[in-house]
Coordinates of C-alpha atoms in Angstrom, one line a residue:
X1 CA 119.7 105.6 136.7
X2 CA 121.0 102.0 136.6
X3 CA 117.8 100.8 138.2
X4 CA 115.8 102.5 135.4
X5 CA 118.0 101.0 132.7
X6 CA 117.5 97.6 134.1
X7 CA 113.7 98.0 134.1
X8 CA 113.7 99.2 130.5
X9 CA 116.0 96.6 129.2
X10 CA 113.9 93.9 127.3
X11 CA 114.2 90.3 128.4
X12 CA 114.4 89.2 124.7
X13 CA 114.4 90.7 121.2
X14 CA 111.3 92.5 120.2
X15 CA 111.6 91.0 116.8
X16 CA 113.7 88.1 115.5
X17 CA 115.4 90.6 113.2
X18 CA 116.3 93.1 116.0
X19 CA 118.9 92.9 118.8
X20 CA 118.0 94.1 122.2
X21 CA 119.5 97.5 121.6
X22 CA 117.4 98.0 118.5
X23 CA 120.0 97.3 115.8
X24 CA 119.0 95.3 112.7
X25 CA 119.9 91.7 112.9
X26 CA 120.7 90.7 109.3
X27 CA 119.7 87.1 108.6
X28 CA 121.8 84.7 106.5
X29 CA 119.9 81.4 106.9
X30 CA 121.7 78.2 106.1
X31 CA 120.1 75.8 103.6
X32 CA 118.7 72.4 104.3
X33 CA 117.8 70.5 101.2
X34 CA 115.4 68.0 102.5
X35 CA 112.2 66.5 101.0
X36 CA 110.1 69.5 101.9
X37 CA 112.6 71.9 100.3
X38 CA 112.6 70.0 97.1
X39 CA 108.8 70.0 97.0
X40 CA 108.6 73.8 97.7
X41 CA 111.2 74.5 95.1
X42 CA 109.2 72.9 92.3
X43 CA 106.0 74.7 93.5
X44 CA 107.9 78.0 93.6
X45 CA 109.3 77.6 90.0
X46 CA 105.8 76.9 88.7
X47 CA 104.3 79.9 90.6
X48 CA 107.1 82.2 89.3
X49 CA 106.1 81.3 85.8
X50 CA 102.4 81.8 86.6
X51 CA 103.0 85.2 88.3
X52 CA 104.9 86.5 85.3
X53 CA 102.7 84.9 82.6
X54 CA 99.2 85.8 84.0
X55 CA 99.1 89.4 82.6
X56 CA 99.7 88.0 79.1
X57 CA 96.9 85.5 79.1
X58 CA 93.6 86.5 77.4
X59 CA 90.0 85.2 77.7
X60 CA 87.7 86.5 74.9
X61 CA 90.3 89.1 74.1
X62 CA 90.4 90.4 77.7
X63 CA 93.3 90.0 80.2
X64 CA 93.0 87.2 82.7
X65 CA 93.5 89.7 85.5
X66 CA 93.7 93.5 85.1
X67 CA 93.1 95.9 88.0
X68 CA 92.9 99.2 86.1
X69 CA 92.4 101.5 89.1
X70 CA 92.7 104.7 87.0
X71 CA 89.9 103.6 84.7
X72 CA 88.0 102.1 87.6
X73 CA 87.7 98.8 85.8
X74 CA 88.6 95.4 87.2
X75 CA 88.9 92.4 84.9
X76 CA 89.0 89.0 86.6
X77 CA 89.1 85.8 84.4
X78 CA 88.0 87.8 81.4
X79 CA 85.0 89.4 83.2
X80 CA 85.1 93.2 83.6
X81 CA 83.7 94.7 86.7
X82 CA 82.8 98.4 87.0
X83 CA 82.4 100.7 90.1
X84 CA 78.6 100.2 89.8
X85 CA 79.2 96.4 90.5
X86 CA 79.5 97.1 94.3
X87 CA 77.6 94.0 95.2
X88 CA 79.6 91.7 92.9
X89 CA 82.9 93.1 94.2
X90 CA 81.7 92.8 97.8
X91 CA 80.9 89.1 97.2
X92 CA 84.2 88.6 95.5
X93 CA 86.3 90.1 98.3
X94 CA 84.3 88.3 100.9
X95 CA 84.8 85.0 99.2
X96 CA 88.6 85.6 99.0
X97 CA 88.7 86.5 102.7
X98 CA 86.6 83.6 103.9
X99 CA 88.6 81.2 101.7
X100 CA 91.8 82.4 103.4
X101 CA 90.3 81.9 106.8
X102 CA 89.0 78.4 105.8
X103 CA 92.4 77.3 104.4
X104 CA 94.2 78.6 107.5
X105 CA 91.8 76.7 109.7
X106 CA 92.6 73.4 108.0
X107 CA 96.2 73.9 106.9
X108 CA 97.6 76.9 108.9
X109 CA 99.9 79.3 107.0
X110 CA 100.1 77.2 103.9
X111 CA 99.9 80.3 101.7
X112 CA 102.8 82.0 103.5
X113 CA 105.3 79.2 103.2
X114 CA 104.3 77.8 99.8
X115 CA 102.6 80.3 97.6
X116 CA 103.1 83.9 98.8
X117 CA 105.0 85.8 96.1
X118 CA 107.2 87.3 98.8
X119 CA 108.3 83.9 100.0
X120 CA 108.6 82.4 96.5
X121 CA 110.8 85.1 95.1
X122 CA 112.8 85.7 98.3
X123 CA 113.6 82.1 99.1
X124 CA 114.0 80.7 95.5
X125 CA 115.4 83.7 93.6
X126 CA 117.0 86.4 95.8
X127 CA 118.5 84.2 98.5
X128 CA 120.1 81.8 95.9
X129 CA 121.6 84.8 94.3
X130 CA 123.0 86.0 97.6
X131 CA 124.5 82.6 98.2
X132 CA 126.1 82.6 94.7
X133 CA 127.7 86.0 95.1
X134 CA 128.8 85.2 98.7
X135 CA 130.3 81.9 97.7
X136 CA 127.9 79.8 99.8
X137 CA 125.8 78.2 97.0
X138 CA 124.0 75.1 98.2
X139 CA 124.6 75.7 101.9
X140 CA 123.9 79.3 102.8
X141 CA 124.9 81.0 106.1
X142 CA 127.8 83.4 106.5
X143 CA 130.6 83.2 103.9
X144 CA 134.1 82.3 105.0
X145 CA 135.5 83.8 101.8
X146 CA 136.6 87.3 101.2
X147 CA 135.0 88.6 98.0
X148 CA 136.2 91.6 96.1
X149 CA 134.1 94.7 95.6
X150 CA 133.3 93.7 92.0
X151 CA 131.2 90.8 93.3
X152 CA 129.1 93.2 95.3
X153 CA 128.8 95.5 92.2
X154 CA 127.7 92.5 90.1
X155 CA 125.2 91.5 92.8
X156 CA 123.6 95.0 92.9
X157 CA 123.4 95.1 89.1
X158 CA 121.8 91.7 89.0
X159 CA 119.3 92.9 91.6
X160 CA 118.5 96.0 89.5
X161 CA 117.8 94.0 86.4
X162 CA 115.5 91.6 88.4
X163 CA 113.8 94.5 90.1
X164 CA 113.0 96.1 86.8
X165 CA 111.6 92.8 85.4
X166 CA 109.5 92.2 88.5
X167 CA 108.3 95.9 88.7
X168 CA 107.2 95.8 85.1
X169 CA 105.4 92.5 85.7
X170 CA 103.7 94.0 88.8
X171 CA 102.6 97.0 86.8
X172 CA 101.2 94.9 84.1
X173 CA 98.5 93.7 86.5
X174 CA 97.3 97.3 86.9
X175 CA 97.9 98.9 83.4
X176 CA 97.9 95.9 81.1
X177 CA 100.6 94.6 78.8
X178 CA 99.6 96.7 75.8
X179 CA 100.0 100.0 77.7
X180 CA 103.1 98.7 79.4
X181 CA 104.7 97.9 76.0
X182 CA 103.9 101.4 74.7
X183 CA 105.5 103.0 77.9
X184 CA 108.6 100.9 77.4
X185 CA 109.0 102.1 73.8
X186 CA 108.6 105.8 74.6
X187 CA 111.3 108.1 75.8
X188 CA 111.1 109.1 79.5
X189 CA 110.4 112.8 78.7
X190 CA 107.5 111.8 76.4
X191 CA 105.7 110.2 79.4
X192 CA 107.3 111.6 82.6
X193 CA 104.4 110.5 84.9
X194 CA 104.4 107.0 83.6
X195 CA 108.2 106.9 83.7
X196 CA 108.2 108.0 87.4
X197 CA 105.6 105.3 88.2
X198 CA 107.9 102.6 86.6
X199 CA 111.0 104.0 88.4
X200 CA 109.2 104.1 91.7
X201 CA 108.0 100.5 91.3
X202 CA 111.5 99.4 90.4
X203 CA 113.0 101.2 93.4
X204 CA 110.4 99.6 95.7
X205 CA 111.3 96.1 94.3
X206 CA 115.0 96.8 94.7
X207 CA 114.5 98.0 98.3
X208 CA 112.4 95.0 99.1
X209 CA 115.0 92.6 97.6
X210 CA 118.1 94.2 99.1
X211 CA 117.0 95.8 102.4
X212 CA 113.5 95.1 103.7
X213 CA 113.4 91.4 102.9
X214 CA 111.9 89.2 105.6
X215 CA 110.8 92.4 107.5
X216 CA 107.8 92.4 105.1
X217 CA 106.5 89.2 106.7
X218 CA 107.3 90.3 110.3
X219 CA 106.3 94.0 110.2
X220 CA 104.2 94.9 107.2
X221 CA 102.0 91.8 106.5
X222 CA 99.0 91.4 108.9
X223 CA 98.6 87.7 108.2
X224 CA 100.8 86.6 111.2
X225 CA 98.8 88.8 113.5
X226 CA 95.5 87.5 112.2
X227 CA 96.6 83.9 112.7
X228 CA 95.7 84.0 116.4
X229 CA 92.0 84.3 115.5
X230 CA 92.1 82.1 112.3
X231 CA 93.9 79.2 113.9
X232 CA 92.6 76.8 116.5
X233 CA 94.3 73.9 118.4
X234 CA 93.4 71.5 115.6
X235 CA 94.9 73.6 112.7
X236 CA 97.9 72.1 110.9
X237 CA 101.1 74.0 111.8
X238 CA 104.8 73.3 111.8
X239 CA 105.3 72.3 115.4
X240 CA 108.1 71.1 117.7
X241 CA 107.2 67.9 119.7
X242 CA 108.1 69.3 123.1
X243 CA 107.1 66.2 125.1
X244 CA 109.4 64.1 123.0
X245 CA 112.3 66.6 122.6
X246 CA 112.6 67.8 126.2
X247 CA 114.8 67.9 128.2
X248 CA 117.4 68.5 125.6
X249 CA 120.7 66.6 125.4
X250 CA 123.1 69.4 126.5
X251 CA 125.5 70.1 129.3
X252 CA 125.6 67.9 132.3
X253 CA 122.7 65.7 133.4
X254 CA 122.1 63.5 136.4
X255 CA 122.8 59.8 135.6
X256 CA 119.2 58.7 136.1
X257 CA 117.6 61.7 134.3
X258 CA 115.6 60.8 131.2
X259 CA 116.6 62.9 128.2
X260 CA 114.6 64.0 125.2
X261 CA 115.5 63.5 121.6
X262 CA 116.5 67.1 120.9
X263 CA 120.3 67.3 120.8
X264 CA 120.2 71.2 120.9
X265 CA 122.2 71.4 117.6
X266 CA 120.4 74.7 116.7
X267 CA 120.1 73.6 113.1
X268 CA 116.3 74.5 113.2
X269 CA 117.3 78.0 114.2
X270 CA 120.1 78.7 111.7
X271 CA 118.0 77.6 108.7
X272 CA 114.9 79.7 109.6
X273 CA 114.4 82.5 107.1
X274 CA 112.7 84.6 109.8
X275 CA 115.2 83.9 112.5
X276 CA 113.0 82.3 115.1
X277 CA 113.4 79.2 117.3
X278 CA 110.6 76.9 116.5
X279 CA 111.1 75.1 119.8
X280 CA 109.5 78.1 121.6
X281 CA 106.1 77.1 120.3
X282 CA 103.7 78.7 117.8
X283 CA 105.0 82.2 116.9
X284 CA 103.7 85.0 114.8
X285 CA 106.9 85.1 112.7
X286 CA 106.7 81.4 111.6
X287 CA 105.7 81.2 107.9
X288 CA 105.6 77.4 107.8
X289 CA 108.4 77.2 105.3
X290 CA 109.4 73.7 106.6
X291 CA 113.1 74.4 106.6
X292 CA 113.3 73.5 110.3
X293 CA 111.6 70.1 109.5
X294 CA 114.2 69.2 106.9
X295 CA 117.1 70.3 109.1
X296 CA 115.8 68.4 112.2
X297 CA 115.0 65.2 110.2
X298 CA 118.6 65.3 108.8
X299 CA 120.0 65.5 112.3
X300 CA 117.7 62.8 113.7
X301 CA 118.7 60.5 110.9
X302 CA 122.4 61.1 111.7
X303 CA 122.0 60.3 115.4
X304 CA 119.8 57.2 114.8
X305 CA 116.6 58.6 116.1
X306 CA 113.1 58.7 114.5
X307 CA 112.4 61.7 112.3
X308 CA 109.4 64.0 113.0
X309 CA 110.6 65.8 116.1
X310 CA 109.6 68.9 114.1
X311 CA 106.8 68.1 111.7
X312 CA 103.5 69.2 110.3
X313 CA 101.1 68.6 113.2
X314 CA 98.6 70.5 115.4
X315 CA 98.8 71.8 119.0
X316 CA 96.3 69.1 120.1
X317 CA 98.1 66.3 118.4
X318 CA 101.4 67.3 120.1
X319 CA 99.5 67.3 123.4
X320 CA 98.3 63.8 122.7
X321 CA 94.7 64.7 121.9
X322 CA 92.8 63.0 119.1
X323 CA 92.5 64.8 115.7
X324 CA 89.0 66.2 115.0
X325 CA 88.2 67.1 111.4
X326 CA 84.6 68.2 112.2
X327 CA 84.4 71.2 114.5
X328 CA 82.6 74.5 114.7
X329 CA 85.0 76.3 112.3
X330 CA 85.2 73.6 109.7
X331 CA 81.4 73.5 109.6
X332 CA 80.5 77.2 109.8
X333 CA 83.1 78.6 107.4
X334 CA 82.3 76.3 104.5
X335 CA 78.6 77.1 104.9
X336 CA 79.3 80.9 104.9
X337 CA 81.6 80.5 101.9
X338 CA 79.0 78.5 100.0
X339 CA 76.4 81.3 100.6
X340 CA 78.8 84.0 99.6
X341 CA 79.8 82.2 96.4
X342 CA 76.1 81.6 95.6
X343 CA 75.5 85.3 95.9
X344 CA 78.5 86.0 93.7
X345 CA 77.3 83.6 91.0
X346 CA 73.8 85.0 91.1
X347 CA 75.1 88.6 90.9
X348 CA 77.2 87.7 87.9
X349 CA 74.4 85.9 86.2
X350 CA 72.0 88.8 86.6
X351 CA 74.4 91.2 84.8
X352 CA 73.6 91.9 81.2
X353 CA 75.4 93.9 78.5
X354 CA 74.5 97.2 80.2
X355 CA 73.3 98.7 83.5
X356 CA 70.2 101.0 83.7
X357 CA 68.9 102.6 86.8
X358 CA 66.2 105.2 87.2
X359 CA 66.1 107.9 89.9
X360 CA 63.5 110.6 90.4
X361 CA 64.5 114.0 89.2
X362 CA 64.9 117.1 91.5
X363 CA 62.1 119.5 92.2
X364 CA 58.4 118.8 92.1
X365 CA 57.6 115.1 91.6
X366 CA 54.9 116.0 89.0
X367 CA 54.1 119.0 86.9
X368 CA 50.8 119.9 85.2
X369 CA 51.4 120.6 81.5
X370 CA 49.5 123.2 79.4
X371 CA 48.0 120.3 77.5
X372 CA 46.3 119.1 80.6
X373 CA 48.6 116.1 81.1
X374 CA 51.0 115.4 84.0
X375 CA 54.7 114.8 83.7
X376 CA 57.2 113.1 86.0
X377 CA 61.0 113.9 85.5
X378 CA 63.6 111.2 86.0
X379 CA 67.3 110.6 85.5
X380 CA 68.4 107.3 84.0
X381 CA 72.0 106.1 84.6
X382 CA 73.2 104.0 81.6
X383 CA 76.4 102.1 81.7
X384 CA 77.7 100.2 78.6
X385 CA 79.3 97.1 79.9
X386 CA 80.2 95.7 76.4
X387 CA 83.3 96.2 74.3
X388 CA 81.4 97.8 71.5
X389 CA 79.6 101.1 70.8
X390 CA 75.9 100.7 71.7
X391 CA 72.7 102.6 70.9
X392 CA 69.8 102.3 73.3
X393 CA 66.1 102.4 72.7
X394 CA 63.4 103.2 75.4
X395 CA 59.8 102.1 75.2
X396 CA 56.9 101.6 77.5
X397 CA 55.7 98.0 78.1
X398 CA 52.0 97.5 77.5
X399 CA 51.1 101.0 78.7
X400 CA 49.8 103.2 75.9
X401 CA 48.6 105.9 78.3
X402 CA 52.2 106.8 79.2
X403 CA 54.5 108.4 76.7
X404 CA 58.2 109.0 76.8
X405 CA 59.2 112.7 76.2
X406 CA 62.1 115.0 76.5
X407 CA 64.7 112.3 75.8
X408 CA 68.0 113.5 74.2
X409 CA 68.6 110.8 71.6
X410 CA 72.3 111.8 71.3
X411 CA 72.9 110.7 74.9
X412 CA 71.5 107.2 74.1
X413 CA 74.7 106.2 72.2
X414 CA 77.5 105.1 74.4
X415 CA 81.1 103.9 73.7
X416 CA 82.5 100.8 75.3
X417 CA 82.6 101.1 79.0
X418 CA 81.0 104.6 79.0
X419 CA 78.4 105.7 81.4
X420 CA 75.9 108.5 81.0
X421 CA 73.0 110.2 82.8
X422 CA 70.0 110.7 80.6
X423 CA 67.2 113.1 81.5
X424 CA 63.7 111.7 80.6
X425 CA 60.1 112.7 81.3
X426 CA 57.0 110.5 81.4
X427 CA 53.8 112.2 80.4
X428 CA 50.4 110.7 81.3
X429 CA 46.7 111.8 81.8
X430 CA 45.5 113.0 85.2
X431 CA 43.0 110.2 85.4
X432 CA 45.9 107.6 85.6
X433 CA 46.7 108.6 89.2
X434 CA 43.2 109.6 90.3
X435 CA 42.2 108.1 93.6
X436 CA 45.5 106.4 94.5
X437 CA 47.9 109.2 93.5
X438 CA 50.3 106.7 91.9
X439 CA 50.6 104.3 88.9
X440 CA 53.1 101.5 88.3
X441 CA 54.6 101.0 84.9
X442 CA 57.6 99.4 83.2
X443 CA 60.2 100.9 80.9
X444 CA 62.0 98.5 78.5
X445 CA 65.6 99.5 77.7
X446 CA 67.2 97.7 74.7
X447 CA 70.7 98.0 73.2
X448 CA 72.0 97.3 69.7
X449 CA 72.9 93.8 70.8
X450 CA 69.3 93.1 71.8
X451 CA 70.1 93.0 75.6
X452 CA 67.1 94.1 77.5
X453 CA 66.4 95.6 80.9
X454 CA 62.9 96.0 82.4
X455 CA 62.8 98.9 84.9
X456 CA 59.7 99.2 87.1
X457 CA 58.8 102.7 88.0
X458 CA 56.0 104.4 90.0
X459 CA 54.4 107.6 88.5
X460 CA 52.9 110.0 91.0
X461 CA 50.2 112.6 90.6
X462 CA 47.4 114.4 92.5
X463 CA 44.8 112.2 94.2

């Protein structure tokens, strides 16, 4: 049994926030106020304002960003996309994904350490509050003071208020500020479903701030796992200069042994918000927050050694290889991104005030009428993309032999954002398809705002 236990015992922690026996390792990182921390702090403050203010911005009366999943409408920079805009949405998502890959190729996990909302709010809002209530403001780490229970109660209440503010801000991205304001003014029993949504979002924010914390980066977020395919040896990362730092100045050494610059002070470890040791090399848990750089530079200055033992660098630079800006990834990714963005712009430019698409009706493709004419049934899908009620007109373009029939005019008036399927029939003389069995024509669709769409269609009949 002892042999089995020794085989199953891990050599190291599975995660930096877990002990070998599986217990949670709660992190209380110390704070190093170096130049990088000051830069990140100002960036974080600006981003906090942007994150909270974005739902309130308007472009042409529309929100800057509104992801209304219930209504299946997505507004980005004042432009509303509908479920029918699959190509546009595909280009948009592809451009975002390729941009992330491109940025990672050049600058590593710049997003994680500097701009991710999780990092911004955790490191510059929640952890400063933790230090305030623990009596470790400005330095972090474990507190040597014994705080009364009232301090913990005040901390929880503060977190509840912040969780409510952040949850409501988060919901504003999906329901809009106008609807959110109405929900807030209503009594819970007047809108139980909406109230439960708001309560669930608040509870999720509270759980994230109090309990889950850095686990989101280590367990839930896939970015760290994707970095192995997005990074290469030339990508910019936070790296420990192992050739310069090793062997470390610790314990006893032989008199003639050459020592590295690392004094093994563990400052880079105790300030890490994800609990890793950067000296072990590139790791999935590293979010490039630069706290280890500030801590190491401070120690190097104190002992009279050059700073930069831990710095922004690349794996090749640390190994003494030259930096190459032009390489396969930095050439191919921008080309792909340019093509995708071109497709996105072209797709946007081709959109008018409405969408119209014709599909052939069910049953026989053509029917002989008592009058001796042929008729082809079709279904037209109309989507009003404007913010106003529109009435649509249908007409044939330069084809007097074909007439529009069986069109329900009441279905040709659509409210803003409404879609409708309209049944139409096209009547034409038998001679029109004689010989070839088909005839091409164009239907012109025009709305009240004089937007036009030209739909090419093929009529079929007996040879």
